[in-house]
PDB file of C-alpha atoms and ligand atoms in Angstrom:
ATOM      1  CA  UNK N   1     190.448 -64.942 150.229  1.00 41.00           C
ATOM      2  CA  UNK N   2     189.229 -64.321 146.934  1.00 48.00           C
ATOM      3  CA  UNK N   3     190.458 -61.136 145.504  1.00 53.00           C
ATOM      4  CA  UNK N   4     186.605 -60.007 143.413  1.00 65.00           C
ATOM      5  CA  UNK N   5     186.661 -57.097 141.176  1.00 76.00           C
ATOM      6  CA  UNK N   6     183.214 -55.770 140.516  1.00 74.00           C
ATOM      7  CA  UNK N   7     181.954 -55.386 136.947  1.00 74.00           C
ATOM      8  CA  UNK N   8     181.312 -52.042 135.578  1.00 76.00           C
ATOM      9  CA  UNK N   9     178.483 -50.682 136.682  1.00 72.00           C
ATOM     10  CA  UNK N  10     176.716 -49.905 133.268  1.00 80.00           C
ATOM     11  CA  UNK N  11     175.751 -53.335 132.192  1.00 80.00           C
ATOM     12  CA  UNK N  12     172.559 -53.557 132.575  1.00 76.00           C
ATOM     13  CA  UNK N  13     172.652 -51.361 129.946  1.00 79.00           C
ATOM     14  CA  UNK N  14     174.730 -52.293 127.261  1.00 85.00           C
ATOM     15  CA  UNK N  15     176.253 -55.120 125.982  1.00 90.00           C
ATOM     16  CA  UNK N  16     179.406 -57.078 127.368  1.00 95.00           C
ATOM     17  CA  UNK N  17     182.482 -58.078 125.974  1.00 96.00           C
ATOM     18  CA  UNK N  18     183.632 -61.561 127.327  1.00 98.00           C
ATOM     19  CA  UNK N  19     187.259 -62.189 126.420  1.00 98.00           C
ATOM     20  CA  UNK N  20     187.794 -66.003 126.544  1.00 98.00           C
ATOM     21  CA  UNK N  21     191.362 -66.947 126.240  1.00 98.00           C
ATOM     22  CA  UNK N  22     193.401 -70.728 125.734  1.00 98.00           C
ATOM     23  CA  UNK N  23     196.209 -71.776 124.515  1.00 97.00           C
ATOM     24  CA  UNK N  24     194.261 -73.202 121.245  1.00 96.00           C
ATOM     25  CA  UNK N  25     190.487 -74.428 120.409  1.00 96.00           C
ATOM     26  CA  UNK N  26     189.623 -75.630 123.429  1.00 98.00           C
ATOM     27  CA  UNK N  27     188.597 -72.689 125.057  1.00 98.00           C
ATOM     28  CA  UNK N  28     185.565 -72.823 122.478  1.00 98.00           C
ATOM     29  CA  UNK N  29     184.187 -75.489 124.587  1.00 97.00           C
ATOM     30  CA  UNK N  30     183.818 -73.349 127.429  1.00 98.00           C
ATOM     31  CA  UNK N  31     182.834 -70.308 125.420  1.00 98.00           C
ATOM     32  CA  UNK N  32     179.903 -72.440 123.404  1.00 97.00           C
ATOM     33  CA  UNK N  33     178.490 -72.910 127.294  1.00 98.00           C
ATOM     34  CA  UNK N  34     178.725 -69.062 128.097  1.00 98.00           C
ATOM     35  CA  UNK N  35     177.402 -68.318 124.459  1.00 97.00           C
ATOM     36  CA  UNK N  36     173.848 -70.655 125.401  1.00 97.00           C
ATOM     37  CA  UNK N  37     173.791 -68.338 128.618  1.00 97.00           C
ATOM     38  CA  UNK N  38     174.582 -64.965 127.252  1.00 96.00           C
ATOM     39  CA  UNK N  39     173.666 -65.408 123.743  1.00 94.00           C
ATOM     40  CA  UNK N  40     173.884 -61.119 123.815  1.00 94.00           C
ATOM     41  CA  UNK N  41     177.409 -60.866 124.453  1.00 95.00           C
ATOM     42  CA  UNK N  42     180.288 -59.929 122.499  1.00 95.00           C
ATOM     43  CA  UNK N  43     182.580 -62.659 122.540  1.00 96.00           C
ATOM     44  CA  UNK N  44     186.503 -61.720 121.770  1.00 96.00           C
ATOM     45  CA  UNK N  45     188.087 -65.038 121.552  1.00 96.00           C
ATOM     46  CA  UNK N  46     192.333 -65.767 121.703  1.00 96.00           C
ATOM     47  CA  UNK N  47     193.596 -69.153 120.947  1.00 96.00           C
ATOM     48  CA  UNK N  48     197.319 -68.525 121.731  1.00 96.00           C
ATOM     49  CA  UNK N  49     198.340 -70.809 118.880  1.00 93.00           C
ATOM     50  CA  UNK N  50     202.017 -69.145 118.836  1.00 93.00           C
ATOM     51  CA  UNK N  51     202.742 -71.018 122.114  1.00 95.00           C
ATOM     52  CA  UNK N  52     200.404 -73.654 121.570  1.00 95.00           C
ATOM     53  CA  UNK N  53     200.988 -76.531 123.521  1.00 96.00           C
ATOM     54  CA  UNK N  54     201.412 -74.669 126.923  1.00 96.00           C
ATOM     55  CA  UNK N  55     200.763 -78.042 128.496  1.00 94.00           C
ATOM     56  CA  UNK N  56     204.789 -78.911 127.693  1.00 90.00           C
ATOM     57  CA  UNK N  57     206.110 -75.803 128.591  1.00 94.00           C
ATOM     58  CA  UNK N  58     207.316 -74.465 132.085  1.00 94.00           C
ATOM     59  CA  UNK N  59     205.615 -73.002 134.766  1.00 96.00           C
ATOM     60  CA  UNK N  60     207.349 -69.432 134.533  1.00 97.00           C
ATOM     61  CA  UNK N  61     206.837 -69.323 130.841  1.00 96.00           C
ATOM     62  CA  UNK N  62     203.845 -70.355 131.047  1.00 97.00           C
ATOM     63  CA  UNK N  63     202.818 -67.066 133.458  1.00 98.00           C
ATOM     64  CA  UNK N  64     205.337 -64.619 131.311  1.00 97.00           C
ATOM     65  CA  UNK N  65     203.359 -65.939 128.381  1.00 97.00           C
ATOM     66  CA  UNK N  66     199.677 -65.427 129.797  1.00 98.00           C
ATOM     67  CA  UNK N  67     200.496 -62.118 130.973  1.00 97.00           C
ATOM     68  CA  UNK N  68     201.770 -60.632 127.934  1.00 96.00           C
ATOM     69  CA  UNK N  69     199.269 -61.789 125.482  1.00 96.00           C
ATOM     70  CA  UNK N  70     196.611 -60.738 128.401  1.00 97.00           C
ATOM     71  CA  UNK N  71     198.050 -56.912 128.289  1.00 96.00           C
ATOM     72  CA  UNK N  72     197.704 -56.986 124.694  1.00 94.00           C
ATOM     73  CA  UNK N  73     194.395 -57.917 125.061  1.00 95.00           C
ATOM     74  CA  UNK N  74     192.721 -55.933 127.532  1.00 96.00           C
ATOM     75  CA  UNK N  75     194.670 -53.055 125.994  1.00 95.00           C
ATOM     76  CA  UNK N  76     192.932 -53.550 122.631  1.00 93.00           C
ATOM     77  CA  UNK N  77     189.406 -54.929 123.390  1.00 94.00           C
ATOM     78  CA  UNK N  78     188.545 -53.486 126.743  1.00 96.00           C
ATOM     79  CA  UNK N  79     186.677 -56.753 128.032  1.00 97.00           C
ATOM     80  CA  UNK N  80     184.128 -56.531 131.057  1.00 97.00           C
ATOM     81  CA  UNK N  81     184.754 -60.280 132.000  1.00 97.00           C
ATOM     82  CA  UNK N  82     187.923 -62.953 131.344  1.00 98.00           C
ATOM     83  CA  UNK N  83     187.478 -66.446 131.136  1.00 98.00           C
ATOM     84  CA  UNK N  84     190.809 -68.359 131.202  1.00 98.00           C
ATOM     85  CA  UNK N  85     189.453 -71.571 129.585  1.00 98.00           C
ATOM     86  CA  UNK N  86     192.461 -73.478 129.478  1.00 98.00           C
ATOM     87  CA  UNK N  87     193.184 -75.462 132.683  1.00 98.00           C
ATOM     88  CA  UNK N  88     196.810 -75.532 132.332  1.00 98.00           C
ATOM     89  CA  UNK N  89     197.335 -71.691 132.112  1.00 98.00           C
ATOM     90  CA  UNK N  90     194.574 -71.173 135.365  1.00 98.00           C
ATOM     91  CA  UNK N  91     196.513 -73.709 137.739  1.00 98.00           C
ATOM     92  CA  UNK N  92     199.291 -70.736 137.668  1.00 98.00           C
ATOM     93  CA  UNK N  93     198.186 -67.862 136.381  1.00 98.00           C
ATOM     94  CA  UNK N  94     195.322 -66.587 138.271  1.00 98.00           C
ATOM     95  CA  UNK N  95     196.958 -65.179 141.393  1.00 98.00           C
ATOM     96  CA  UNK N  96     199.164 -63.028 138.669  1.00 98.00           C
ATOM     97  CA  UNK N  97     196.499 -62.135 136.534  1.00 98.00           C
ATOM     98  CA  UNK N  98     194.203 -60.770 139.529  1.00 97.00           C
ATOM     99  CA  UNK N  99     197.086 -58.550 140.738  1.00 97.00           C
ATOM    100  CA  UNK N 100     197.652 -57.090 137.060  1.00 97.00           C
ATOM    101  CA  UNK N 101     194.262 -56.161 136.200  1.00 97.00           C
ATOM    102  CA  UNK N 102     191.019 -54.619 137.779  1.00 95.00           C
ATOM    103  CA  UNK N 103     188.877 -57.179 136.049  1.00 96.00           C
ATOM    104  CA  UNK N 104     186.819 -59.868 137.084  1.00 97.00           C
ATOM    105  CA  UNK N 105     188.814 -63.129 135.763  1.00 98.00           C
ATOM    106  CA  UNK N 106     187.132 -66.999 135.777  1.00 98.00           C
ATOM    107  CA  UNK N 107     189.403 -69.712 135.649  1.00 98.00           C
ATOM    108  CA  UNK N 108     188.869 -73.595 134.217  1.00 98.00           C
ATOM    109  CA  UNK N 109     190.734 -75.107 136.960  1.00 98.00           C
ATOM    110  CA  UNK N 110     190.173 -79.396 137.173  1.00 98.00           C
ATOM    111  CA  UNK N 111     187.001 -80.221 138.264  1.00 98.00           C
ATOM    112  CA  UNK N 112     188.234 -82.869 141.233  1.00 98.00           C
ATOM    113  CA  UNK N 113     185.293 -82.070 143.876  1.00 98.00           C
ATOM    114  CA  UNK N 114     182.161 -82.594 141.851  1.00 97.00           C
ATOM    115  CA  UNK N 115     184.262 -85.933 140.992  1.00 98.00           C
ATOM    116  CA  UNK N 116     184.862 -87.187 144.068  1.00 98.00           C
ATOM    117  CA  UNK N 117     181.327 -86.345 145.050  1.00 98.00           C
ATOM    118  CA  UNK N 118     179.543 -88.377 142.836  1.00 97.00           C
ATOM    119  CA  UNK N 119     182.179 -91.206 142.130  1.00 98.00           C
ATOM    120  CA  UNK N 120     180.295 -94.724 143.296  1.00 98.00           C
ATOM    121  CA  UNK N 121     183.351 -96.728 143.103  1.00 98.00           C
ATOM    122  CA  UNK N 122     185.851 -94.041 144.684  1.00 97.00           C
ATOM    123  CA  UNK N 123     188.396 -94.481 141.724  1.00 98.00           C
ATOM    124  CA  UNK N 124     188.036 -91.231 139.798  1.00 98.00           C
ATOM    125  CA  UNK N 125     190.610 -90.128 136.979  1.00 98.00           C
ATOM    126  CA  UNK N 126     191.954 -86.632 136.380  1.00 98.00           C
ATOM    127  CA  UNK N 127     193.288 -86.222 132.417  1.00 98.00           C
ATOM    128  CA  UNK N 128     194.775 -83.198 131.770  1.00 98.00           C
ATOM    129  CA  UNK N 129     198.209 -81.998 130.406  1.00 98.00           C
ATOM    130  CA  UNK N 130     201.260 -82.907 131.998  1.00 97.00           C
ATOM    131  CA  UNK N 131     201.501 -79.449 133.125  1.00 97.00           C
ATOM    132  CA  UNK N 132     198.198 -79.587 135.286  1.00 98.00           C
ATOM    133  CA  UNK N 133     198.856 -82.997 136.223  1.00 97.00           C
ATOM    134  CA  UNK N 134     202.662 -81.603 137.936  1.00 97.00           C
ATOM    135  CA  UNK N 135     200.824 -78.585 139.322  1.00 97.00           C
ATOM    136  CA  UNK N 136     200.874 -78.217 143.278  1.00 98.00           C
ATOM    137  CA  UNK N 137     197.425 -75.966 142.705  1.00 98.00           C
ATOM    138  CA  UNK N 138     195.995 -80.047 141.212  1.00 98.00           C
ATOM    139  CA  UNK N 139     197.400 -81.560 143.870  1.00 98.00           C
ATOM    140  CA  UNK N 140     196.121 -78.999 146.815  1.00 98.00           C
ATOM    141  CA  UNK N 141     192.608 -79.682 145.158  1.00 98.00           C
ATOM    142  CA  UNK N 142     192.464 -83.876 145.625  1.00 98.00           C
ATOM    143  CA  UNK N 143     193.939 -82.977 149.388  1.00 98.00           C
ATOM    144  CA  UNK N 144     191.646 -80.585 150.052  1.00 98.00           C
ATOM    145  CA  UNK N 145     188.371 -82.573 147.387  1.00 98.00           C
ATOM    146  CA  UNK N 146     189.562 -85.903 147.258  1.00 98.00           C
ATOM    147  CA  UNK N 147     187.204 -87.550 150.027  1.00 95.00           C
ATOM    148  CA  UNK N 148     189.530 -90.396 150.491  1.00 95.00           C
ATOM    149  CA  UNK N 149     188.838 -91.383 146.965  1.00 98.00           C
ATOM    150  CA  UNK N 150     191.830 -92.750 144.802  1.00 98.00           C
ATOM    151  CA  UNK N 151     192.409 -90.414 142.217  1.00 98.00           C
ATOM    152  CA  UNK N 152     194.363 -91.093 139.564  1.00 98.00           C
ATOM    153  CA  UNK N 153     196.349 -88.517 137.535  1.00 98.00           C
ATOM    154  CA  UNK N 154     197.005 -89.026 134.563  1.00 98.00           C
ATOM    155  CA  UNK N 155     198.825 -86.402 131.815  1.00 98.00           C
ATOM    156  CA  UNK N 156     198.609 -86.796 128.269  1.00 97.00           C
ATOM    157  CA  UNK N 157     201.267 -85.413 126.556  1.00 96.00           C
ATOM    158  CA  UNK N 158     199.206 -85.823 122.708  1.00 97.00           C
ATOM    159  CA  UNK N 159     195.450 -85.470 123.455  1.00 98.00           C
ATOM    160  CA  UNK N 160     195.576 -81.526 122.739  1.00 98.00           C
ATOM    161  CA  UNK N 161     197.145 -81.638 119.545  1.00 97.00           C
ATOM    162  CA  UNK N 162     194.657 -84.913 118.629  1.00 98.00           C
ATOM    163  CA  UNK N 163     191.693 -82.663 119.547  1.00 98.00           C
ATOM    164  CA  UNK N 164     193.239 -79.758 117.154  1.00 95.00           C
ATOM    165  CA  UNK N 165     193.894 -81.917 113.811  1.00 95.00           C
ATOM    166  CA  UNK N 166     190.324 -83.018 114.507  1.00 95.00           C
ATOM    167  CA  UNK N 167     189.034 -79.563 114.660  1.00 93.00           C
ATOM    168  CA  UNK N 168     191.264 -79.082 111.256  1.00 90.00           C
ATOM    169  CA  UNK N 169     188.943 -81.355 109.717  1.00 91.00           C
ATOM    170  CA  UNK N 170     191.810 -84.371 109.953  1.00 93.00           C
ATOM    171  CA  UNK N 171     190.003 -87.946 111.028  1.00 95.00           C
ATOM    172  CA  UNK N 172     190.695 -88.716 114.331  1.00 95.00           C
ATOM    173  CA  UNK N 173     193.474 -91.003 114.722  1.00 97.00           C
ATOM    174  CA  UNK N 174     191.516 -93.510 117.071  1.00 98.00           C
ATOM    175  CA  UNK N 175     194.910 -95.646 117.741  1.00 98.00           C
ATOM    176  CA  UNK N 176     196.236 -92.419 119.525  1.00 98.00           C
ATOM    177  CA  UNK N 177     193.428 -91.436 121.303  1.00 98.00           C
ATOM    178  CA  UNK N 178     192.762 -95.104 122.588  1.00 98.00           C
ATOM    179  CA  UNK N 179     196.753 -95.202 123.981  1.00 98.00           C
ATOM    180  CA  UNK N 180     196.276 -91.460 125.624  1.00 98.00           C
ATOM    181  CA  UNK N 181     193.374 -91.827 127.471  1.00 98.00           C
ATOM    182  CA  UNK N 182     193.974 -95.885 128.722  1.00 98.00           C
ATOM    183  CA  UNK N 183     195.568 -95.660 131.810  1.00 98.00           C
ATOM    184  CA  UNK N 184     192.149 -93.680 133.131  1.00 98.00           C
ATOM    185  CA  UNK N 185     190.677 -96.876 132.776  1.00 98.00           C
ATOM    186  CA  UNK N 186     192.001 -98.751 136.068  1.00 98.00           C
ATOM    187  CA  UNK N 187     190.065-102.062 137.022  1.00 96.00           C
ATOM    188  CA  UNK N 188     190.974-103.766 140.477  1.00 90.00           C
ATOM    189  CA  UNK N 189     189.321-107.134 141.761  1.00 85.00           C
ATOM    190  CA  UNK N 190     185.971-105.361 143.134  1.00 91.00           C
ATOM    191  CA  UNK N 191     186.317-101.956 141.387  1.00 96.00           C
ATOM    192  CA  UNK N 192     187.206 -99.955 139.103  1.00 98.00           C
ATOM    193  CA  UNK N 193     187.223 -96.444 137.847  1.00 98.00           C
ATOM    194  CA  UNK N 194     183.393 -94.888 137.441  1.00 98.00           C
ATOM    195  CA  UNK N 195     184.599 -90.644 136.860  1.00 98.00           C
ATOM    196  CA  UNK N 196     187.198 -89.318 134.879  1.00 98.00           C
ATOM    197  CA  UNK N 197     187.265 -85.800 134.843  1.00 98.00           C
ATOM    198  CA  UNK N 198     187.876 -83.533 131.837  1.00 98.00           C
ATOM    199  CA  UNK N 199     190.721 -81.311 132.588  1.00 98.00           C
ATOM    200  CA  UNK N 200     192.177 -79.530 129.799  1.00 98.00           C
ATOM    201  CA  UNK N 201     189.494 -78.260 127.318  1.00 98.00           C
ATOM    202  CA  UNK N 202     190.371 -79.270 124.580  1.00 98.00           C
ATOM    203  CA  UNK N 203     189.604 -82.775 125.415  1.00 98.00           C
ATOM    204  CA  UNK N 204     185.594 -82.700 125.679  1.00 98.00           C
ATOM    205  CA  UNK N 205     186.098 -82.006 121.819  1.00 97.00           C
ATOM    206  CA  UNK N 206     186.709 -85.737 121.283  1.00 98.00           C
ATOM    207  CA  UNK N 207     184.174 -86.298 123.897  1.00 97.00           C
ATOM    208  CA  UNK N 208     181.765 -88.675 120.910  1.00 97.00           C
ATOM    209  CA  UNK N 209     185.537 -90.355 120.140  1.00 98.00           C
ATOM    210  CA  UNK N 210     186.337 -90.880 124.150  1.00 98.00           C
ATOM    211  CA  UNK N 211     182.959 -92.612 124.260  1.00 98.00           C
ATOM    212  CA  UNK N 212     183.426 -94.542 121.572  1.00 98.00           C
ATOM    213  CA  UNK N 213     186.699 -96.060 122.327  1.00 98.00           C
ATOM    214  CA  UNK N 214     186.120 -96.165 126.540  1.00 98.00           C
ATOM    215  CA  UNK N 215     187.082-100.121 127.358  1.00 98.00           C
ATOM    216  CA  UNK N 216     184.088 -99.711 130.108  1.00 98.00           C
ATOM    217  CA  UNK N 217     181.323 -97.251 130.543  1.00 98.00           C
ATOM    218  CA  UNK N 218     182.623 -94.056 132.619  1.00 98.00           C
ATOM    219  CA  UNK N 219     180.928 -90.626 133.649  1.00 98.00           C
ATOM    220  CA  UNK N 220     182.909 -88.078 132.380  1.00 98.00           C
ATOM    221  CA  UNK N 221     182.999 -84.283 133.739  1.00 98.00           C
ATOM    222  CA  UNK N 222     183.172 -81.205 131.673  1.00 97.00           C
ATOM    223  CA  UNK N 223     183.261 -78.321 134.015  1.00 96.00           C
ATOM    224  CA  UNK N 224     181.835 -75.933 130.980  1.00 98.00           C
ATOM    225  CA  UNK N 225     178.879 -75.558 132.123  1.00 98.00           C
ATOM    226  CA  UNK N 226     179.921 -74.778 135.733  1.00 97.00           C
ATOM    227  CA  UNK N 227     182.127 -71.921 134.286  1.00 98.00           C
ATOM    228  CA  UNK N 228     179.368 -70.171 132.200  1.00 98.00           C
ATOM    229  CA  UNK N 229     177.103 -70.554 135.017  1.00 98.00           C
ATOM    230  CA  UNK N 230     179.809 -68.691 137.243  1.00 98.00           C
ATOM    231  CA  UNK N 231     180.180 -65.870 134.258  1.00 98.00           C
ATOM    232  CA  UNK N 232     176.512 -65.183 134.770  1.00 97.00           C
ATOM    233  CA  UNK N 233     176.765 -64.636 138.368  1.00 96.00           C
ATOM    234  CA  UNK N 234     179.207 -61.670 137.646  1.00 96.00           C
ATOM    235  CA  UNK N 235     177.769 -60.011 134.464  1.00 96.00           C
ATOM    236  CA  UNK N 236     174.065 -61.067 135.407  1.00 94.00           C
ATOM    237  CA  UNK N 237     171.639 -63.102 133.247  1.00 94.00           C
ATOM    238  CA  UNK N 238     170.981 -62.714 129.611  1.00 94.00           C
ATOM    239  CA  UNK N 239     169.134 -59.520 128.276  1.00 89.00           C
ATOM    240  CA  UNK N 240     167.069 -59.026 125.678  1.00 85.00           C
ATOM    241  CA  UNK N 241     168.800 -57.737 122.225  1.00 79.00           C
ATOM    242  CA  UNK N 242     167.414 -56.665 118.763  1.00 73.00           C
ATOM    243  CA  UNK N 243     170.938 -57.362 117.225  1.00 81.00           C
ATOM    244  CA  UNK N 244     173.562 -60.233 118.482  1.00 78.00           C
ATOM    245  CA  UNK N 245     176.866 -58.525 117.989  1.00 82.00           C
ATOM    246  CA  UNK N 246     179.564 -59.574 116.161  1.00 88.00           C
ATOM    247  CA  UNK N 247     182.373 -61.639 118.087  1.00 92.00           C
ATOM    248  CA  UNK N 248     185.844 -62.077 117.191  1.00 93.00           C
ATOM    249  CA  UNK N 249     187.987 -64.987 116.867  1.00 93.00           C
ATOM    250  CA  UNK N 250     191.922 -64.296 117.084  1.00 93.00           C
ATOM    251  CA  UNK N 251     194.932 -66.077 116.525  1.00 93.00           C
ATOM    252  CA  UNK N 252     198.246 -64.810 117.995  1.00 93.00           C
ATOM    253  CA  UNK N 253     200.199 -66.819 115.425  1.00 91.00           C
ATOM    254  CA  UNK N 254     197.548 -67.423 112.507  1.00 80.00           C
ATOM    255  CA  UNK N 255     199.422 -70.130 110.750  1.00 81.00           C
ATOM    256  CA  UNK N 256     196.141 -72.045 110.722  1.00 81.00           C
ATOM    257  CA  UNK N 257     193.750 -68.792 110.221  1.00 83.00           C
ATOM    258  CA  UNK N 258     192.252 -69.910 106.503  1.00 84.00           C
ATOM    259  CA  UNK N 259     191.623 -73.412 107.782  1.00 84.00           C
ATOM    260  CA  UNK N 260     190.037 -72.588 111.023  1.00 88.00           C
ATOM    261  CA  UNK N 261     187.818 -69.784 110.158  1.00 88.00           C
ATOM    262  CA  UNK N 262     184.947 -72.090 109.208  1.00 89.00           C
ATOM    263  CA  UNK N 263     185.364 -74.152 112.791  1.00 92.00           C
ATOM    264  CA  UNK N 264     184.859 -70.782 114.227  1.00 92.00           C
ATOM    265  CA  UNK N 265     182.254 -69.217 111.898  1.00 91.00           C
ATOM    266  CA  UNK N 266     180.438 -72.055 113.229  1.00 92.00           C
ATOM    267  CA  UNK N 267     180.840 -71.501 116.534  1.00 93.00           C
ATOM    268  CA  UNK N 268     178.977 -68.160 116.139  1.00 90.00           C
ATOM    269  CA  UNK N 269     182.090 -65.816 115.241  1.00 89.00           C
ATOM    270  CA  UNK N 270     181.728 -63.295 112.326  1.00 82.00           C
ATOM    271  CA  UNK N 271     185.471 -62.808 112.008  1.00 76.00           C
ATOM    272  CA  UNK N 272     188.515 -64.515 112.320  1.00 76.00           C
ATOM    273  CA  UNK N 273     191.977 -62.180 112.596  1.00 76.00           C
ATOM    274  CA  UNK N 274     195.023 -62.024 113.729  1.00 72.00           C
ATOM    275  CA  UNK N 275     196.598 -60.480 117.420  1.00 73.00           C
ATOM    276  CA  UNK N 276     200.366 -61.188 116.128  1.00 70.00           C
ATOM    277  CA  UNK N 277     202.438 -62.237 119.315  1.00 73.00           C
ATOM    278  CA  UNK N 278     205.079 -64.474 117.648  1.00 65.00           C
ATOM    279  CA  UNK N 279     206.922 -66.323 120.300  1.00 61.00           C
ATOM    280  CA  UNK N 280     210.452 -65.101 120.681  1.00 48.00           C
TER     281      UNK N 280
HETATM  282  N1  DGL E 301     193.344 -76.331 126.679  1.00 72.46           N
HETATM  283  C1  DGL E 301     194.428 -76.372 127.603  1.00 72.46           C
HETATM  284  C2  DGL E 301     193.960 -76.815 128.984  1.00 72.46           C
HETATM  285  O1  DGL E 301     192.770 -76.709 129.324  1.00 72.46           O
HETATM  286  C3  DGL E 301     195.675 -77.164 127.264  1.00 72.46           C
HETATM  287  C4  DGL E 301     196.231 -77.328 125.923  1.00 72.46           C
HETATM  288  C5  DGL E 301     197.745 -77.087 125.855  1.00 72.46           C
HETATM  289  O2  DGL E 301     198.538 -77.948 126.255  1.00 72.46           O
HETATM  290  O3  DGL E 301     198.079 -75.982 125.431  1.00 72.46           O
HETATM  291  O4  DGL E 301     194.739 -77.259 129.780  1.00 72.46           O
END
């Protein structure tokens, strides 16, 4: 069963701090679907760009990693609500991260059910990072979702990083892209694949790219939305505000602080620092 901590009780009359946490940017595509929900929240955002990409590293790493940058966290920004937007960190972490902390924590975890629900053709692809793709947490979800559809996994061990020099302000390097995402694209004599599913989040940043470059037409699924509805259902709906307040954006390395600040000033963030976690 679900372990469920309950927010504090004071919300309804002041305003809550949502910590949303990945490994890099892509957590902002989750966050930009909380923000249209609870446009009078504090937002405390951590792109772990020390360790960026997690989707490479190992699986107890990957949980040593989370947990320590979540301590410092919490410690310093007392959030009332967590939103692990980073798919590859959630397969693991979760379990961990709800024994450590009396907080309510939302995880991006691949979004195989609605998938297999609505795929016409039954041929659905999952693209994530090869660490979500190797997960046992992935593959309990197509046993337990799949609906005798054929699901397709497929890990891309570039697509992050593409989504990140494109968020830089770099031109997307369509050759790339085009070679990461092809094997989704799987065409047999009567069918062929009609879903592929989002599952990292930094990928539904190249979202107008994957469009672009898709050899057939394809639904794709961003489970963003699904996530900030799920946020609302813990720290209740939007209230009214006189005064939106600031949110923070931090990096725990902060290589790329001068050239990022403007991607998030324009996600909504006033200011752009620095949690220093260097990886050791
Ligand atoms: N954004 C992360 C996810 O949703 C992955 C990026 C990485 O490999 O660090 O899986």
């Amino acid at each position: 069963m679900r372990h469920q901590v309950k927010p504090s009780a004071d919300l309804a009359t002041r305003v809550p701090t949502i910590l949303v946490f990945d490994s890099g940017l892509g957590g902002l595509t989750v966050q930009r679907e909380i923000a249209r929900l609870r446009p009078d929240a504090r937002f405390v955002y951590c792109a772990d760009d020390a360790a960026f990409p997690y989707g490479r590293r190992d699986e107890t790493e990957v949980i040593a990693r989370v947990l320590a940058v979540m301590e410092r966290l919490v410690a310093a920004h007392r959030p009332d609500c967590v939103v692990i937007a980073c798919n590859t960190a959630s397969t693991l972490v979760m379990p961990h991260l709800r024994r450590h902390f009396a907080l309510p924590f939302v995880g991006t975890v691949p979004a195989i059910k609605p998938a297999c629900e609505q795929s016409v053709s039954r041929m659905v692809s999952v693209l994530a990072t090869p660490g979500t793709v190797a997960r046992d947490y992935t593959h309990a979800l197509i046993a337990e979702f799949g609906q005798g559809c054929d699901v397709n996994l497929v890990g891309s061990v570039h697509l992050a990083s593409l989504a990140e020099a494109v968020m830089r302000g770099e031109p997307a390097d369509e050759a790339a892209i085009s070679a990461e995402i092809a094997a989704c694209f799987v065409e047999n004599r009567s069918r062929r694949t009609d879903t592929i599913v989002l599952a990292c989040t930094h990928y539904p940043l190249l979202m107008a790219t994957f469009r672009q470059l898709a050899p057939f037409p394809v639904t794709w699924i961003d489970p963003a939305p699904a996530i900030a509805r799920r946020v609302v259902q813990i720290l209740g709906p939007a209230r009214p505000t006189a005064e939106v307040p600031a949110s923070l954006a931090l990096l725990t390395g902060g290589k790329a602080r001068a050239a990022l600040a403007p991607v998030f000033s324009s996600y909504g963030f006033a200011e752009t620092g620095v949690e220093p976690l260097p990886l050791h």
